[in-house]
Coordinates of N, CA and C and ligand atoms in Angstrom, one line a residue:
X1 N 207.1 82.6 -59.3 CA 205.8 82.0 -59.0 C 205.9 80.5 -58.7
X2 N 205.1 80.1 -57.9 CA 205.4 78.6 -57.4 C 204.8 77.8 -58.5
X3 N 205.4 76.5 -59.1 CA 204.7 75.8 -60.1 C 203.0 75.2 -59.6
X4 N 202.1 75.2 -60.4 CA 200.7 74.8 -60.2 C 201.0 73.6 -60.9
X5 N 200.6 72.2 -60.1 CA 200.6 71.2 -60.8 C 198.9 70.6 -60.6
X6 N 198.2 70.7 -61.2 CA 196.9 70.2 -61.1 C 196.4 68.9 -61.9
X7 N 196.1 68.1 -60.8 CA 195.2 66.5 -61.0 C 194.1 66.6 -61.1
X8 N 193.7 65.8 -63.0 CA 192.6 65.7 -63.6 C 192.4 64.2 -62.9
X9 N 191.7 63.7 -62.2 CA 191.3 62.6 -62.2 C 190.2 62.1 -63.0
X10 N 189.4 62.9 -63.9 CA 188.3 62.3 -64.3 C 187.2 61.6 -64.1
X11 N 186.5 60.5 -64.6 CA 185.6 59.8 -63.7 C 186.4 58.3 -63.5
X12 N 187.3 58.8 -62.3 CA 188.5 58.2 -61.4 C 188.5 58.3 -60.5
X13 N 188.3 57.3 -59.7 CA 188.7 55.6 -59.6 C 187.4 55.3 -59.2
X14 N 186.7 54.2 -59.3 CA 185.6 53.6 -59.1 C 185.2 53.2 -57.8
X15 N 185.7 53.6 -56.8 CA 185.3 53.5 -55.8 C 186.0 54.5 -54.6
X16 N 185.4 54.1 -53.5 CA 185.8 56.0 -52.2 C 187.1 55.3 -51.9
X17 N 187.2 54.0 -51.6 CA 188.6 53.8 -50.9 C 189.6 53.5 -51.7
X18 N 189.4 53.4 -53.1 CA 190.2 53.9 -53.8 C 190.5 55.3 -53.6
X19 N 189.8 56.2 -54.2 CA 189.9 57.5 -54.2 C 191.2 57.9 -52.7
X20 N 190.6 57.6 -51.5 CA 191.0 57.9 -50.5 C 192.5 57.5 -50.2
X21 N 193.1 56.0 -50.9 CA 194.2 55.5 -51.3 C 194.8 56.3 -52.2
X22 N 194.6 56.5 -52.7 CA 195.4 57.5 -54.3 C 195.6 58.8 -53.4
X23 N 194.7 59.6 -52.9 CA 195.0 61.0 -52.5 C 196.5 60.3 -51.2
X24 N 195.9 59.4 -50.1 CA 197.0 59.4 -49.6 C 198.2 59.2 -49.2
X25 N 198.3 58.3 -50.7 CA 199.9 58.2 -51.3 C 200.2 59.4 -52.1
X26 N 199.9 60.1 -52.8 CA 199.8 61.5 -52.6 C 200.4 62.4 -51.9
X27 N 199.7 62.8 -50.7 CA 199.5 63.4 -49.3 C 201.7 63.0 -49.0
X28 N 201.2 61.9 -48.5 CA 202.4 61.3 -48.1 C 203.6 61.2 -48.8
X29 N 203.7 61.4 -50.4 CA 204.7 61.5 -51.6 C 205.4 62.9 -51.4
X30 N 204.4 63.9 -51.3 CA 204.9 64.9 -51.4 C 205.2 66.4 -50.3
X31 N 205.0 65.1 -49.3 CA 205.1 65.8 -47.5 C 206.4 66.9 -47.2
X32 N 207.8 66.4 -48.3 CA 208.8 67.0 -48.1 C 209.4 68.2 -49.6
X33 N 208.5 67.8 -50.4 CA 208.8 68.3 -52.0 C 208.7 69.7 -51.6
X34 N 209.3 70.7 -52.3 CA 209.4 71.6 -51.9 C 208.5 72.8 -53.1
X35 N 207.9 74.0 -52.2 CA 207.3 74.8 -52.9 C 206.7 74.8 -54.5
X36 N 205.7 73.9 -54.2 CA 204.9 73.9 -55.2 C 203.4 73.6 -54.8
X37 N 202.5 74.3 -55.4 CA 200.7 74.3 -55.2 C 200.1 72.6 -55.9
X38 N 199.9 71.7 -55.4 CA 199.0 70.8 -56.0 C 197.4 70.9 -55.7
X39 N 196.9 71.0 -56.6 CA 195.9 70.7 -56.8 C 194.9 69.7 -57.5
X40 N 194.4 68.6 -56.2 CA 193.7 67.6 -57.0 C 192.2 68.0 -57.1
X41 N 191.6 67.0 -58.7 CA 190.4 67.4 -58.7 C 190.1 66.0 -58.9
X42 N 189.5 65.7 -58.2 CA 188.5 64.0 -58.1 C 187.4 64.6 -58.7
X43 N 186.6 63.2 -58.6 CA 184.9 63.2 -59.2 C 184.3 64.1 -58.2
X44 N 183.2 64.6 -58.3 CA 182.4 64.9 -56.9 C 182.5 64.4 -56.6
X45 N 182.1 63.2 -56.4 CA 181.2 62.4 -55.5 C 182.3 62.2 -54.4
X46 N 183.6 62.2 -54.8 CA 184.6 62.2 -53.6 C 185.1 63.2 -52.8
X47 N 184.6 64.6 -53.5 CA 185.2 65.6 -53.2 C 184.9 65.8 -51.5
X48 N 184.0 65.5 -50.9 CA 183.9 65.6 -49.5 C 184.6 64.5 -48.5
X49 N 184.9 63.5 -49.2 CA 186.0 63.2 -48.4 C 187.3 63.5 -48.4
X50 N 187.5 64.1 -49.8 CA 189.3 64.4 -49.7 C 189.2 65.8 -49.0
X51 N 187.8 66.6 -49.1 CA 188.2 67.9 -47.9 C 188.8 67.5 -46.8
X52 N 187.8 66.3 -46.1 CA 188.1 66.6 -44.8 C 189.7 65.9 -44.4
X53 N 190.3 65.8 -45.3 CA 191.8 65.3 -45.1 C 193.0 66.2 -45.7
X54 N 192.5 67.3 -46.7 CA 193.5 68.2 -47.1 C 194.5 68.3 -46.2
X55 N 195.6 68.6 -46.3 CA 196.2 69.3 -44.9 C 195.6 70.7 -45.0
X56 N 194.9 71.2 -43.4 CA 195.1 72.8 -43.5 C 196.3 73.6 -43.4
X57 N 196.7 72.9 -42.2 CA 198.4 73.8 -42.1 C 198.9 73.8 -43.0
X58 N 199.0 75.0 -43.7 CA 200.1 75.0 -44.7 C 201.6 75.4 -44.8
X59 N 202.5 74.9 -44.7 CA 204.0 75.3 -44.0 C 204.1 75.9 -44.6
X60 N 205.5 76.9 -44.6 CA 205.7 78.0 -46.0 C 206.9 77.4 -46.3
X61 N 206.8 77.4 -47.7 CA 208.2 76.8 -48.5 C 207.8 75.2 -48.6
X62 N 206.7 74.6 -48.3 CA 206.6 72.9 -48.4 C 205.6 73.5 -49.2
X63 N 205.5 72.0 -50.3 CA 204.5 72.2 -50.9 C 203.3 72.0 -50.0
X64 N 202.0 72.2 -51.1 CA 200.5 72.2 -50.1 C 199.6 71.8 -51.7
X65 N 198.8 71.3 -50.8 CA 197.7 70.5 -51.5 C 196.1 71.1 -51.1
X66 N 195.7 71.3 -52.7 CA 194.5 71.9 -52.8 C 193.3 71.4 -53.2
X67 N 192.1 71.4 -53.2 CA 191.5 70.7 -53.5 C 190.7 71.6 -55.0
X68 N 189.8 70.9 -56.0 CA 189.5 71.6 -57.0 C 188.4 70.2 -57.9
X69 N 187.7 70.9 -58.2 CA 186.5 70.3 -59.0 C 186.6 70.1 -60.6
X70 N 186.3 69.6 -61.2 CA 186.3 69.2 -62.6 C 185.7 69.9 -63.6
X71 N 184.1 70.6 -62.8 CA 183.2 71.1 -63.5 C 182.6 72.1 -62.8
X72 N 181.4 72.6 -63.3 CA 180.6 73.5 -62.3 C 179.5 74.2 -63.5
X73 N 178.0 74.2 -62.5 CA 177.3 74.7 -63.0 C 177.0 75.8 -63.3
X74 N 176.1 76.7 -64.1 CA 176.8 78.0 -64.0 C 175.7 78.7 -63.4
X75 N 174.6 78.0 -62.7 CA 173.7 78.8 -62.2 C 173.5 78.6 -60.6
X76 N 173.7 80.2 -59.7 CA 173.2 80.0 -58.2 C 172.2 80.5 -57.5
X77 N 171.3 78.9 -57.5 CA 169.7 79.9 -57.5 C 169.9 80.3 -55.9
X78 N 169.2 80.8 -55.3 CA 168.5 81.1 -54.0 C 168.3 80.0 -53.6
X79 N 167.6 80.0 -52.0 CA 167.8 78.8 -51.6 C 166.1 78.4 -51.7
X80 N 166.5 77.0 -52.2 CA 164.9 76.1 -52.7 C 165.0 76.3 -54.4
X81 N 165.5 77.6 -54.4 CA 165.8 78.0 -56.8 C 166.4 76.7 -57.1
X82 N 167.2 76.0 -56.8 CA 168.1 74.9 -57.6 C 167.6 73.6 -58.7
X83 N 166.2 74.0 -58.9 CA 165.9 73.0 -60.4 C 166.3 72.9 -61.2
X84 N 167.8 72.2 -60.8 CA 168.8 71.7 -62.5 C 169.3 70.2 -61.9
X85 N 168.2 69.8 -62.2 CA 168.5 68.1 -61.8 C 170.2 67.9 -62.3
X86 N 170.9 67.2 -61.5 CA 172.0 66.4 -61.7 C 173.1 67.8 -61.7
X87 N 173.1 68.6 -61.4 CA 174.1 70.2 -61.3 C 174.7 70.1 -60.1
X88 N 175.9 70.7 -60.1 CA 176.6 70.8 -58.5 C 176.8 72.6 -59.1
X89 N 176.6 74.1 -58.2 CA 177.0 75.1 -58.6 C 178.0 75.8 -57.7
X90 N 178.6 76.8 -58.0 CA 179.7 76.9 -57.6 C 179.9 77.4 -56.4
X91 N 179.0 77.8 -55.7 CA 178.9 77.9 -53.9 C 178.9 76.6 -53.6
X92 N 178.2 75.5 -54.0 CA 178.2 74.4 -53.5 C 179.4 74.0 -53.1
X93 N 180.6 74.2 -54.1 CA 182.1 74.0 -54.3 C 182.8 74.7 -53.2
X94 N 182.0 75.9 -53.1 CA 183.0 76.9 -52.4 C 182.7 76.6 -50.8
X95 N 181.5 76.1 -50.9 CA 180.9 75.7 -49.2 C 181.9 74.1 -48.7
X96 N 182.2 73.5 -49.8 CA 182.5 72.2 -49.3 C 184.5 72.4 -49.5
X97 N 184.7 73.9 -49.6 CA 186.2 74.0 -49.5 C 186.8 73.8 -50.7
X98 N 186.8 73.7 -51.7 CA 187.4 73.6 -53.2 C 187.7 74.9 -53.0
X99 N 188.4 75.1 -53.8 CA 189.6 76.7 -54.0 C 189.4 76.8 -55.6
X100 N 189.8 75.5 -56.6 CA 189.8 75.8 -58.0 C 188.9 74.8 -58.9
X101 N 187.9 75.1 -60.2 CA 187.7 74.3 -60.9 C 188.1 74.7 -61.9
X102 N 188.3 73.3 -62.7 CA 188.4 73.1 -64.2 C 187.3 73.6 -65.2
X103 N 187.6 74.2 -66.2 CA 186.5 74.5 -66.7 C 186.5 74.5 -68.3
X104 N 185.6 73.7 -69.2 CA 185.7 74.0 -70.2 C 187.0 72.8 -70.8
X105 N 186.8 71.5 -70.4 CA 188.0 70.7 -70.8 C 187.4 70.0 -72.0
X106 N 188.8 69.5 -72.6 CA 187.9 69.2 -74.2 C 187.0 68.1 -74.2
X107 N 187.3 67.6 -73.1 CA 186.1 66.2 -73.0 C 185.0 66.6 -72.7
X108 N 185.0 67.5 -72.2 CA 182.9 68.3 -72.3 C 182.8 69.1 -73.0
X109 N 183.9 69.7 -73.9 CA 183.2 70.1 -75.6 C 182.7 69.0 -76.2
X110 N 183.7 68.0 -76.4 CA 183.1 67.0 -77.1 C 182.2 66.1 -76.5
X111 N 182.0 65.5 -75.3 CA 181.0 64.9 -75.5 C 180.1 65.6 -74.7
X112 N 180.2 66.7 -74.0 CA 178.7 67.2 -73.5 C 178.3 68.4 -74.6
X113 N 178.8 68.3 -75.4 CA 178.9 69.6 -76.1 C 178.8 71.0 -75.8
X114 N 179.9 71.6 -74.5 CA 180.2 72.2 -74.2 C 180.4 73.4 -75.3
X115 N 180.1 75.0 -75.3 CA 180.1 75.8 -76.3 C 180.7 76.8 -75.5
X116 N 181.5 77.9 -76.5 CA 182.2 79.1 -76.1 C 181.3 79.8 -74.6
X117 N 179.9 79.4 -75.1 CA 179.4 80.7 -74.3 C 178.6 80.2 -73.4
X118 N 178.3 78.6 -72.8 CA 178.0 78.3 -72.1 C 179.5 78.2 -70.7
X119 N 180.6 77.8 -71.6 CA 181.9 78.1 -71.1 C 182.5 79.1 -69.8
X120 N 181.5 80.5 -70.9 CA 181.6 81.8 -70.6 C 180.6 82.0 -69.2
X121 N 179.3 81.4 -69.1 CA 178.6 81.5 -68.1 C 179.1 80.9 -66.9
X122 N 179.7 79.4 -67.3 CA 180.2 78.8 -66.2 C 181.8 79.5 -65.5
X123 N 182.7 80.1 -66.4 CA 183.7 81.1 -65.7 C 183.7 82.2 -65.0
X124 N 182.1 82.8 -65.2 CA 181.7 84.0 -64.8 C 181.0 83.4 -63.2
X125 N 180.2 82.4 -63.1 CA 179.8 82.2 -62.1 C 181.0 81.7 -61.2
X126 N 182.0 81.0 -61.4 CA 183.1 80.6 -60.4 C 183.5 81.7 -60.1
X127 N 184.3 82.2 -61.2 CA 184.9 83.5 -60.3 C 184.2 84.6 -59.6
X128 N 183.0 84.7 -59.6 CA 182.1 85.5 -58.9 C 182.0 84.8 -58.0
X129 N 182.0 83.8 -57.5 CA 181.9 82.9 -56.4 C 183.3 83.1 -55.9
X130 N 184.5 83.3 -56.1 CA 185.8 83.2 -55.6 C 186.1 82.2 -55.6
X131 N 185.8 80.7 -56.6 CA 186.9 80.0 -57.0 C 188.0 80.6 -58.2
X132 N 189.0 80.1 -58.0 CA 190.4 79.8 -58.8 C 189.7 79.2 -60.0
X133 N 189.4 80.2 -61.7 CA 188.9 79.1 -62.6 C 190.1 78.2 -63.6
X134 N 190.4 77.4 -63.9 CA 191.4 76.8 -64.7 C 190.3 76.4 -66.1
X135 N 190.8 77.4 -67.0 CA 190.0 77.6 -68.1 C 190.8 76.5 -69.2
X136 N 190.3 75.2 -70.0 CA 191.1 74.2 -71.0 C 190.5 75.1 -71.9
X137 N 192.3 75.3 -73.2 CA 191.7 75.5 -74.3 C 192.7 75.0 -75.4
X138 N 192.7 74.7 -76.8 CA 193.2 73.9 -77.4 C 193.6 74.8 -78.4
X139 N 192.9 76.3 -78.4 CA 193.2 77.3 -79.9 C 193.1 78.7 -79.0
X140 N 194.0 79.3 -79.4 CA 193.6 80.7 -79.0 C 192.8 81.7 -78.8
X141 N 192.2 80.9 -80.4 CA 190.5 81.2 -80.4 C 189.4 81.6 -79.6
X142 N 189.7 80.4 -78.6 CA 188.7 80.1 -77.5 C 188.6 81.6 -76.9
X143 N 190.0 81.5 -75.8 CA 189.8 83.0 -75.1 C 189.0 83.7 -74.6
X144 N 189.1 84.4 -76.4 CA 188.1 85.7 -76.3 C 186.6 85.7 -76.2
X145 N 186.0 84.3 -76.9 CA 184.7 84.2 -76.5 C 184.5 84.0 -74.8
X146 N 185.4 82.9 -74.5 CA 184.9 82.4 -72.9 C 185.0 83.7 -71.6
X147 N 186.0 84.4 -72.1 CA 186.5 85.6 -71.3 C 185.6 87.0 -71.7
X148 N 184.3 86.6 -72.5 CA 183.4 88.1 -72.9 C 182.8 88.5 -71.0
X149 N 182.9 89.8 -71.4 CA 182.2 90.3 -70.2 C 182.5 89.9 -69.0
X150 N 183.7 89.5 -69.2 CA 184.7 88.8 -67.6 C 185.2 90.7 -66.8
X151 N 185.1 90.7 -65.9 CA 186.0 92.3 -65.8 C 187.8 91.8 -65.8
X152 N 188.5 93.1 -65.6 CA 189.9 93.1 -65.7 C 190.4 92.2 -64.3
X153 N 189.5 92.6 -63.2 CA 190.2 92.4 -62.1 C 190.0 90.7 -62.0
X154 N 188.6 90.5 -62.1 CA 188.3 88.9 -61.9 C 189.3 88.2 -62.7
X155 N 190.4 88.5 -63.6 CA 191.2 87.8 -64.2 C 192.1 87.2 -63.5
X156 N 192.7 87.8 -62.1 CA 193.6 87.6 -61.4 C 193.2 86.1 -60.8
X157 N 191.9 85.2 -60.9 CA 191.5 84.3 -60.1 C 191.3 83.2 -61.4
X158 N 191.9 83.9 -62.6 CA 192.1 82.8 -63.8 C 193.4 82.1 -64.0
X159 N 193.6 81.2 -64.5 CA 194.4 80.1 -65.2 C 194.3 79.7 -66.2
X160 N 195.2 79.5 -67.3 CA 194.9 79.3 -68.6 C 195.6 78.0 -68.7
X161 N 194.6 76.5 -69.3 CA 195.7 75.5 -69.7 C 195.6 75.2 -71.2
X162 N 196.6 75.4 -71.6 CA 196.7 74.6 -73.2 C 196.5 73.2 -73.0
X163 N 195.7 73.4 -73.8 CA 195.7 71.4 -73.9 C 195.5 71.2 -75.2
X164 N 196.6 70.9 -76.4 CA 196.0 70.5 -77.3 C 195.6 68.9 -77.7
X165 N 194.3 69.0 -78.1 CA 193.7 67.8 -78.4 C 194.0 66.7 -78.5
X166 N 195.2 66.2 -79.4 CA 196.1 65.0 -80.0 C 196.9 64.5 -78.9
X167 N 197.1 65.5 -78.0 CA 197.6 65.2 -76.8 C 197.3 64.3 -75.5
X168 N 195.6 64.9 -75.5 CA 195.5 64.3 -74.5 C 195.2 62.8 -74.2
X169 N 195.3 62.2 -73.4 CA 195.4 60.7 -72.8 C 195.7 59.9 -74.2
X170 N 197.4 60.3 -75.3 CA 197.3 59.5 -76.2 C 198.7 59.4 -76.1
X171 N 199.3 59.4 -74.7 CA 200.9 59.3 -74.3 C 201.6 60.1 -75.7
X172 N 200.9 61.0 -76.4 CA 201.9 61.5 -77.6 C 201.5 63.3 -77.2
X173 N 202.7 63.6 -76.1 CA 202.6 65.3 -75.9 C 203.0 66.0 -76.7
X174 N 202.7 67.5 -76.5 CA 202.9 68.6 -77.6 C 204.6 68.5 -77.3
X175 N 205.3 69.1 -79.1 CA 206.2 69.2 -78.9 C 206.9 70.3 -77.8
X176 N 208.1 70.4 -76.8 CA 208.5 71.6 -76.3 C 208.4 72.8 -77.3
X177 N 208.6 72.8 -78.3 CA 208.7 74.1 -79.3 C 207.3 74.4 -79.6
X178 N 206.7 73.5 -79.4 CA 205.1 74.0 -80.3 C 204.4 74.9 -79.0
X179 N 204.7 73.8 -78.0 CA 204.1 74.8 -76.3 C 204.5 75.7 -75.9
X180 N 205.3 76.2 -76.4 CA 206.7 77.4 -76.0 C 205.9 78.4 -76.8
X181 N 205.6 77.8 -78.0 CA 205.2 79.1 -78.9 C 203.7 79.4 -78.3
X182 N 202.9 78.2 -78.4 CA 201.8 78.8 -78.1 C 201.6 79.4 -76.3
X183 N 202.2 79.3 -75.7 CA 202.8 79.7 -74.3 C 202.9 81.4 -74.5
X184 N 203.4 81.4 -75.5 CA 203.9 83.3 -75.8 C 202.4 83.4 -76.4
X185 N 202.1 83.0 -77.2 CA 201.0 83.7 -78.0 C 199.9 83.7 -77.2
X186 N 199.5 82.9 -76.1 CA 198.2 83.0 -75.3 C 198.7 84.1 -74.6
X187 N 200.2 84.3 -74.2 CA 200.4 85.3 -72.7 C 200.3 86.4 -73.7
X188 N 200.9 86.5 -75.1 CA 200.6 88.2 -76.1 C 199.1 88.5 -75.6
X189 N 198.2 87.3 -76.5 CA 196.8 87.4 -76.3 C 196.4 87.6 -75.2
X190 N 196.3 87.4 -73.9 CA 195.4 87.7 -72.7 C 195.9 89.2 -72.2
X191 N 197.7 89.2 -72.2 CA 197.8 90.5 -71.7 C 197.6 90.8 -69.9
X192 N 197.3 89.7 -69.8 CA 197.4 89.9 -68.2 C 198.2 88.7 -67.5
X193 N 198.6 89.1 -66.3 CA 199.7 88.1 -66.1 C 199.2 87.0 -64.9
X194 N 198.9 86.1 -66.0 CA 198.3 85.0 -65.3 C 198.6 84.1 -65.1
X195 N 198.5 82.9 -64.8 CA 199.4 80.8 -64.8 C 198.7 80.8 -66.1
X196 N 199.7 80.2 -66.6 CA 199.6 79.6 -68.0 C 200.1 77.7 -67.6
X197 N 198.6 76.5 -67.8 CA 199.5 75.1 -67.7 C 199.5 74.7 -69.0
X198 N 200.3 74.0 -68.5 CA 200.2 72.3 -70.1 C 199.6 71.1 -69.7
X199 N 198.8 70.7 -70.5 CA 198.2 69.5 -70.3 C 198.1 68.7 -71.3
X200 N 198.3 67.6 -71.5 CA 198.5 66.4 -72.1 C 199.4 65.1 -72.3
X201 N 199.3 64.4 -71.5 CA 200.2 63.4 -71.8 C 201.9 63.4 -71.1
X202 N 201.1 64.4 -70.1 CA 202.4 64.8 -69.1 C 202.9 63.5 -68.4
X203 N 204.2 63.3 -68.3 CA 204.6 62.2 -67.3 C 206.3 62.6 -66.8
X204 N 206.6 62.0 -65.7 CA 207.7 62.2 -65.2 C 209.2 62.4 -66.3
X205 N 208.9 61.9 -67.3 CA 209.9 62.2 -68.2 C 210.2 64.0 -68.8
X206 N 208.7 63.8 -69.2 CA 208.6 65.0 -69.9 C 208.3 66.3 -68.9
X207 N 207.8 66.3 -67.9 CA 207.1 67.4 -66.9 C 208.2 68.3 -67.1
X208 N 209.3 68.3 -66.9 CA 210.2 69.4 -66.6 C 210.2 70.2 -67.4
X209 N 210.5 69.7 -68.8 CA 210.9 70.3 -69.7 C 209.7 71.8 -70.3
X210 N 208.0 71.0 -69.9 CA 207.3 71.9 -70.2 C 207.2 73.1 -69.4
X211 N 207.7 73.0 -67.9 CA 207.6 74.3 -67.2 C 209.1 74.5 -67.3
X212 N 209.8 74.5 -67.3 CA 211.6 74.7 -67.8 C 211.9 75.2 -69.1
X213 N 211.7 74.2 -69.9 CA 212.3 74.6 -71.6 C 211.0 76.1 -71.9
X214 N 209.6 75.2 -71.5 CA 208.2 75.6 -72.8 C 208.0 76.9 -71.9
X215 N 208.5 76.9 -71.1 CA 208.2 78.5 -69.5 C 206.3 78.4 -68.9
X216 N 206.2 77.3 -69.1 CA 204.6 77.3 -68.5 C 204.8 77.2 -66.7
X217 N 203.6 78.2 -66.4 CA 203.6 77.9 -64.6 C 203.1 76.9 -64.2
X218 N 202.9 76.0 -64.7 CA 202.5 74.2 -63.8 C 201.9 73.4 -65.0
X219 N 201.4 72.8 -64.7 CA 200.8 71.2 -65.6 C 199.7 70.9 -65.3
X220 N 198.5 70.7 -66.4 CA 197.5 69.7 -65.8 C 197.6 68.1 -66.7
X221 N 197.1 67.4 -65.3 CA 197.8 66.1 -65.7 C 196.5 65.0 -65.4
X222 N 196.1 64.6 -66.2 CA 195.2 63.2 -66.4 C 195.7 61.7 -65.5
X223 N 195.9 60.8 -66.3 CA 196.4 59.5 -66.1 C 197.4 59.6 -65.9
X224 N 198.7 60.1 -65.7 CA 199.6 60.2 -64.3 C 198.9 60.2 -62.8
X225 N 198.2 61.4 -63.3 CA 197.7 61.7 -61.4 C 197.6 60.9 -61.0
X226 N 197.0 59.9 -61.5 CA 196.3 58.8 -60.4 C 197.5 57.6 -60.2
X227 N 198.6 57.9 -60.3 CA 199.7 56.8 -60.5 C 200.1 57.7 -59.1
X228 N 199.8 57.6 -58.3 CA 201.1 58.4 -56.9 C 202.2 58.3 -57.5
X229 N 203.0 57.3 -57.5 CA 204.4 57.4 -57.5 C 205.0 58.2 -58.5
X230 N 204.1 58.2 -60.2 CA 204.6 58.9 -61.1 C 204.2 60.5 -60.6
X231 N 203.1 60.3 -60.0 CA 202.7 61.9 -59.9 C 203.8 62.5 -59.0
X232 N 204.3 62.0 -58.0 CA 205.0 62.7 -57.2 C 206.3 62.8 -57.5
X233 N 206.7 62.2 -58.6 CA 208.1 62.2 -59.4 C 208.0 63.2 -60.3
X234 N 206.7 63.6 -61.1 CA 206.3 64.5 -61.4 C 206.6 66.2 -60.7
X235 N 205.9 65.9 -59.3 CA 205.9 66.7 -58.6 C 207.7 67.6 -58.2
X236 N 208.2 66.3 -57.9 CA 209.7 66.4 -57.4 C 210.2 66.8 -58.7
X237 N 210.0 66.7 -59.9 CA 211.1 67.1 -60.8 C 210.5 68.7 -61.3
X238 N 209.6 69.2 -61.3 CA 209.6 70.8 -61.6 C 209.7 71.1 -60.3
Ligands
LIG301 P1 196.4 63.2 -69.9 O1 195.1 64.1 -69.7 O2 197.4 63.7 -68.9 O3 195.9 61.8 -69.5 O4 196.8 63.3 -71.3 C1 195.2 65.5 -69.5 C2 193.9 66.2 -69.4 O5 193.0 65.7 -70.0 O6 193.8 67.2 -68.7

């Protein structure tokens, strides 16, 4: 399986030509890196510019760069239905070319107070939409609530990332042994064979080791991302 390396940018970088700078030292970092899926997820509000610069061509055996959203609403009204002030929903995503969102990251448990089963709504509408969902979860726990009434098949357009808590943006990552284990015990638990990432506090030192030693299929990555040069060193070393 090709490593999935996915960019959390957050609400990163404060402006478009920032934004537009970051992707294309990026773009340009990892022109020659070989077979691996990136996928960045900027704010919205940038997401329609870095469409229209993705590369389409995608060579075989070079890596390729994807685009992907942070969030998503879980409702798709008809057209003129859309009264959810301040919502982007997941056609919207799928019209403007995004392939994967994030869903369920612990920074919208905690401060939007994101819940199992609001979770569950927003997974169910991506993948019925045909995005790629990348589901954050910090306990095993999670799972089974967010995956109720998911079918068998729509699984195949899931991603699971560990992220546990303590980890993230606090430069102190999970140990390799602790990710390894819980790496086996999500893949016991789901039972279907899916990308399993790690996320937290990933940087060019440690990246390898979590898809090498811990056997995860890629990484999601915060405050690297937005460092090109570390990200692509990143990139280059799994
Ligand atoms: P971090 O963030 O790499 O800055 O720890 C990871 C994440 O929140 O997805």
């Amino acid at each position: 399986m090709k490593p999935l390396i996915v960019a959390n940018w957050k609400m990163n970088p404060q402006t478009m030509a920032e934004a537009k700078q970051i992707f294309d030292l990026i773009k340009k970092g990892v022109k020659n890196a070989k077979n691996t899926e990136v996928v960045i997820c900027p704010p919205f509000v940038f997401l329609s510019i870095i469409s229209n610069v993705v590369n389409p061509r995608q060579e075989r055996g070079l890596t390729t760069i994807k685009l992907g959203a942070q969030d998503v609403f879980w409702e798709n009204p008809p057209a003129g239905g859309g009264a959810f002030t301040g919502e982007i929903s997941a056609k919207m995503l799928k019209n403007l070319g995004c392939e994967y969102v994030i869903i369920g990251h612990s920074e919208r448990r905690k401060y939007f107070k994101e819940t199992d089963e609001t979770i569950n709504k927003k997974l169910k509408s991506a993948l019925e939409n045909g995005l790629k969902a990348i589901l954050c979860i910090d306990k095993k726990s999670q799972i089974k609530n967010a995956l109720k009434g998911i079918a068998r098949q729509q699984l195949k357009n899931l991603i699971l990332a560990y992220e546990p808590i303590f980890a993230i943006g606090t430069g102190k990552a999970c140990s390799i042994e602790k990710a390894r284990e819980m790496n086996f015990l999500i893949r016991k638990t789901i039972k279907t064979k899916i990308k399993i990432l790690y996320g937290g506090s990933v940087n060019s030192q440690n990246a390898s080791d979590f898809v090498k030693k811990a056997k995860f299929h890629g990484l999601l990555i915060g405050k690297a991302s937005l460092e090109p040069k570390e990200f692509v060193k990143i990139i280059e070393t799994v």
